Short mmCIF file of C-alpha atoms in Angstrom, two decimals:
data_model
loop_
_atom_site.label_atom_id
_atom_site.label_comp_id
_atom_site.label_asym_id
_atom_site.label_seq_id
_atom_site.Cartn_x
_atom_site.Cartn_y
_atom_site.Cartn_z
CA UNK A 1 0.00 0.00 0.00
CA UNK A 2 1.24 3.79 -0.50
CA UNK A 3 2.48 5.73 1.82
CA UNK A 4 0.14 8.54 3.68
CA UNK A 5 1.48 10.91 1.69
CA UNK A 6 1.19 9.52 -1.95
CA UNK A 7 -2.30 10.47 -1.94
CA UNK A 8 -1.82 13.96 -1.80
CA UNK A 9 0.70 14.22 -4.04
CA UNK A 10 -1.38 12.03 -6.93
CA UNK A 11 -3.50 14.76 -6.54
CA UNK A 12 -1.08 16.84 -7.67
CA UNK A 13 0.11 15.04 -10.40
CA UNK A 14 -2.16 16.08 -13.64
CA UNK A 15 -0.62 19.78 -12.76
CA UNK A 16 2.77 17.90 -12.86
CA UNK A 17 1.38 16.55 -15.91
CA UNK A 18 -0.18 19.39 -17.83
CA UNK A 19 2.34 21.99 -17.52
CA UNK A 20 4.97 20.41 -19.95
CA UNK A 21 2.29 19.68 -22.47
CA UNK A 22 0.62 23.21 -22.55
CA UNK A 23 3.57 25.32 -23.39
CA UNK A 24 3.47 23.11 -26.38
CA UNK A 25 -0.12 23.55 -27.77
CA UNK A 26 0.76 26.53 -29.49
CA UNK A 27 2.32 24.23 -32.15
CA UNK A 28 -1.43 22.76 -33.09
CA UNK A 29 -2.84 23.56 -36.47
CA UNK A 30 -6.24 25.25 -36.29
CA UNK A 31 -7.54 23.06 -38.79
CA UNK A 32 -7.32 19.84 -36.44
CA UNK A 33 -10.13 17.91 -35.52
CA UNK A 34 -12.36 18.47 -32.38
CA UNK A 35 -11.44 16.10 -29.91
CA UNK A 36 -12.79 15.94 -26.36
CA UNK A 37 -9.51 16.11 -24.55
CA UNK A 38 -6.19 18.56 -24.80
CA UNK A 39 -5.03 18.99 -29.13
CA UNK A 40 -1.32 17.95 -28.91
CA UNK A 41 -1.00 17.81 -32.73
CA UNK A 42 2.70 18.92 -33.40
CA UNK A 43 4.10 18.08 -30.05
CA UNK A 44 6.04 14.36 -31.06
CA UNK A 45 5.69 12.81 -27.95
CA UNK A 46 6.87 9.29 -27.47
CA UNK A 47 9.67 9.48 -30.29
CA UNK A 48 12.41 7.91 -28.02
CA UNK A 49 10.52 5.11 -26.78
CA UNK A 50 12.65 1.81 -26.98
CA UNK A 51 11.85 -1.12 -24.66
CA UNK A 52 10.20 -4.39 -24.27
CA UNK A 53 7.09 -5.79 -24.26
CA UNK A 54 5.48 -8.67 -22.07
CA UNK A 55 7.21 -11.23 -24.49
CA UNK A 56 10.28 -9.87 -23.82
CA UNK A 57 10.62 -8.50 -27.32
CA UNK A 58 12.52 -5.05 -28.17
CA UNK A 59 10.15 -2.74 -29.39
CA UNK A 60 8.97 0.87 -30.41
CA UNK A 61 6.17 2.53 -31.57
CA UNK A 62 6.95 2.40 -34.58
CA UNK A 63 6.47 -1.39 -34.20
CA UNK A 64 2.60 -0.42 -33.85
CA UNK A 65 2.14 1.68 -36.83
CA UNK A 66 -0.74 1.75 -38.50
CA UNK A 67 -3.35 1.21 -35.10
CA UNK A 68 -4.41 4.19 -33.16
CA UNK A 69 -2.24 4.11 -30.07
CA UNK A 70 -3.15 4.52 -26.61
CA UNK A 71 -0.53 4.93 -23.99
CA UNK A 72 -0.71 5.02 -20.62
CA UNK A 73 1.89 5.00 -17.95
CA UNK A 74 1.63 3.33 -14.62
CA UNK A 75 2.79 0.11 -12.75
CA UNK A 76 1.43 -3.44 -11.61
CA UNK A 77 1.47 -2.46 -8.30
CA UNK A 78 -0.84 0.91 -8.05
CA UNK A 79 -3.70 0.41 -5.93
CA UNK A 80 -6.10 2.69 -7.66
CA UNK A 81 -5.50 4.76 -10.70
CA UNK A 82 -4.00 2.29 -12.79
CA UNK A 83 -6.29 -0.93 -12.00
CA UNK A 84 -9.34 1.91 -12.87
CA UNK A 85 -7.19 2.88 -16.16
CA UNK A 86 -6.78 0.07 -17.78
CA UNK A 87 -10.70 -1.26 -16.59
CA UNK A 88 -11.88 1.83 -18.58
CA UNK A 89 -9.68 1.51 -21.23
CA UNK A 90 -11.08 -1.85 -21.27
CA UNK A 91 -14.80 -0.76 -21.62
CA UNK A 92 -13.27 1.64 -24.32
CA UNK A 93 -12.47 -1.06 -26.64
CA UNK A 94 -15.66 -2.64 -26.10
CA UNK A 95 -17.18 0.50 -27.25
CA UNK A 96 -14.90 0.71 -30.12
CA UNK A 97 -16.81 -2.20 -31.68
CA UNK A 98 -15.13 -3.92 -35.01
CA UNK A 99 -12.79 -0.57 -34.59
CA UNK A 100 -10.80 -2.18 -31.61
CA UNK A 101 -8.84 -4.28 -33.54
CA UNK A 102 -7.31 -0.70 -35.19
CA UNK A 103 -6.73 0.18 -31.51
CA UNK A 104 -3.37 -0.59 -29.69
CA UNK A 105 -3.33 0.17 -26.07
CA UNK A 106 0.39 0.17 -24.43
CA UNK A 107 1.14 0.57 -20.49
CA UNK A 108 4.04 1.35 -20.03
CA UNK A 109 5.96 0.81 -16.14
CA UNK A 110 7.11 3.20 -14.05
CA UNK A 111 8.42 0.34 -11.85
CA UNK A 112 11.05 -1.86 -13.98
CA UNK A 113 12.29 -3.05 -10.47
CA UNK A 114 9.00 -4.95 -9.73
CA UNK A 115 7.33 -5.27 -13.76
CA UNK A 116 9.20 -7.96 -15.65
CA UNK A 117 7.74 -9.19 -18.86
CA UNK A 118 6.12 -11.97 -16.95
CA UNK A 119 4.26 -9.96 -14.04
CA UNK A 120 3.36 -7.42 -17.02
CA UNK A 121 1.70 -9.60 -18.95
CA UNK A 122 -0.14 -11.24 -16.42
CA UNK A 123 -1.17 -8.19 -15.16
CA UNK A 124 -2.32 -6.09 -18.29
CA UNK A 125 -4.24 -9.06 -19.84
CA UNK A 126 -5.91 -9.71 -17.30
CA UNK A 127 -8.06 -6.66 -18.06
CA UNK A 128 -7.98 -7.27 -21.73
CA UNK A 129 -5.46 -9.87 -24.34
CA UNK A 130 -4.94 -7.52 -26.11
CA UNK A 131 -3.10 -4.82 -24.26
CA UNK A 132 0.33 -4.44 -24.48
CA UNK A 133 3.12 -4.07 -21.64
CA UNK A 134 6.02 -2.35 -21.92
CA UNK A 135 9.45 -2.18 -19.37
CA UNK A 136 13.13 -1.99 -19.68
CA UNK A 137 16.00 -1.06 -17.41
CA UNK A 138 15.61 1.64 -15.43
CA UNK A 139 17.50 4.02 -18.33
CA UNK A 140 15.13 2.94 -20.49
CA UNK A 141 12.05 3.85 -18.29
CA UNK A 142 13.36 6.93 -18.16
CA UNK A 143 13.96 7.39 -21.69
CA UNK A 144 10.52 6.82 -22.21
CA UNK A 145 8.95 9.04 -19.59
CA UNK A 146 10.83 12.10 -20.78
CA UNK A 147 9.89 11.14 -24.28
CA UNK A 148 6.21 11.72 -23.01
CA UNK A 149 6.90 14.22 -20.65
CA UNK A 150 5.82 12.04 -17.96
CA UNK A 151 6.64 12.83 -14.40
CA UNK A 152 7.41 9.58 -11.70
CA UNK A 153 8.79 9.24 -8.63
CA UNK A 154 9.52 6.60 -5.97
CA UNK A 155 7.61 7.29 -2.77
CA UNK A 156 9.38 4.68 0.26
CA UNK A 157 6.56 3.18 2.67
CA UNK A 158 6.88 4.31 6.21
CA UNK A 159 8.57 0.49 7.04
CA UNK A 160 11.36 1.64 5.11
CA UNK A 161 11.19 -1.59 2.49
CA UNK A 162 8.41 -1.28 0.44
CA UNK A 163 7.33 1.42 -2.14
CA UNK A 164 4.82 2.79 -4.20
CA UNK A 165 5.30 5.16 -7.27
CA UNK A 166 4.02 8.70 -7.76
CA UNK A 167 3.21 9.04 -11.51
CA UNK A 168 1.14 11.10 -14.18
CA UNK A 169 -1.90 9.82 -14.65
CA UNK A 170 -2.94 10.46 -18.51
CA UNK A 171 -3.82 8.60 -22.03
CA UNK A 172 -2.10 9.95 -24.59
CA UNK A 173 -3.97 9.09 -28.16
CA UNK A 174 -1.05 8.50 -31.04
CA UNK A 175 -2.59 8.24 -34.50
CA UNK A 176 -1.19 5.67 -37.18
CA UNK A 177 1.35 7.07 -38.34
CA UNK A 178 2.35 7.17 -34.60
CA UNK A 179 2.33 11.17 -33.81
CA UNK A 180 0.97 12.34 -30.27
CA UNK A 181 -2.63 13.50 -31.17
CA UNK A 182 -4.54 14.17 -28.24
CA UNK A 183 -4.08 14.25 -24.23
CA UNK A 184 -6.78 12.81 -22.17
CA UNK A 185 -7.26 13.10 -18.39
CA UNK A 186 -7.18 10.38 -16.66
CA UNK A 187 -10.83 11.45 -15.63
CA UNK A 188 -11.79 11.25 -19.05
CA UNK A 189 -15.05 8.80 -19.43
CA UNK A 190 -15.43 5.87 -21.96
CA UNK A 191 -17.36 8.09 -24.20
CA UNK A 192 -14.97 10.66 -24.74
CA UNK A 193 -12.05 8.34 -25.35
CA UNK A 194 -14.06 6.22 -28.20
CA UNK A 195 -15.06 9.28 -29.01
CA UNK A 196 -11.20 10.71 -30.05
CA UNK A 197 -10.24 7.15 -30.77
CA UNK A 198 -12.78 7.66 -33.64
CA UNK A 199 -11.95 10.56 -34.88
CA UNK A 200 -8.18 9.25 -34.98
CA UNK A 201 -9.31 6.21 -36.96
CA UNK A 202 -11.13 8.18 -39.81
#
């Protein structure tokens, strides 16, 4: 379980999140199309992803191209905002219909210390086979996290041995060709997601 204080600070952690990303929107075309969450159009997140996946396979997302991506950083671990996450992202591809299959959704771990391929895979198809894990050495989780301008941190337990990790808590909608399209809180509902997921797929 987290620490007392890891509450608080999740709260805090979509300001974490946003602040990057805004000063960045001013690179979006005004000719985009409407999506429910944040335009990120221009920004090329997620370029210097490179790590591997629940089969213990190198990849990058340019190993995905031609699906709508969805990622979504967290860890195995999280008590509450990642199990909720990926169950919604879940309900998302049920919404999606005969789209889904177009539709790659990628975690990607905050916690390479605890997430090998193994517990990863266990753990994100559990919610739905067709989700993708990602992990790597610790450089590599980094690499990634910048690449998305993704804020984590590792919050010790009050018993000095275990852990839980602070983390932004966001999707972040790629289209096929694999640029960073759209933002979405991780309070964004099922609706709005298939909603931008559609738009992304026409």
């Amino acid at each position: 379980m987290p620490d007392d204080i890891a509450v608080p600070r999740r709260a805090l952690l979509r300001v974490f999140a946003a602040a990057p990303i805004a000063s960045l929107l001013a690179a979006c075309g005004q000719d985009a199309p409407s999506f429910k969450g944040s335009d990120i159009t221009g920004t090329h997140l997620g370029k210097n992803l490179s790590m591997v996946d629940q089969d213990g396979r190198p990849r990058t997302l340019a190993d995905y191209a031609g699906k709508v991506m969805v990622v979504f950083f967290g860890y195995t671990q999280c008590p509450d905002v990642c199990p909720t996450a990926l169950a919604e992202l879940s309900q998302v591809m049920q919404a999606l219909g005969d789209s889904a299959p177009r539709v790659q959704v990628i975690m990607v771990t905050v916690d390479p210390e605890r997430d090998t391929p193994e517990v990863l895979k266990q753990y994100v198809q559990t919610f739905n086979p067709s989700f993708v894990g990602l992990t790597g050495t610790p450089e590599q989780v980094k690499q990634a996290a910048s690449s998305f301008k993704v804020y984590y941190a590792k919050v010790p337990a009050k018993n000095g041995k275990d852990y839980s990790m602070d983390h932004s808590a966001a999707f972040y909608l790629l289209d096929a060709k694999g640029e960073a399209r759209v933002l979405a809180g991780n309070g964004s509902d099922v609706d709005s997601l298939a909603h931008d997921i559609k738009a992304l797929l026409t």
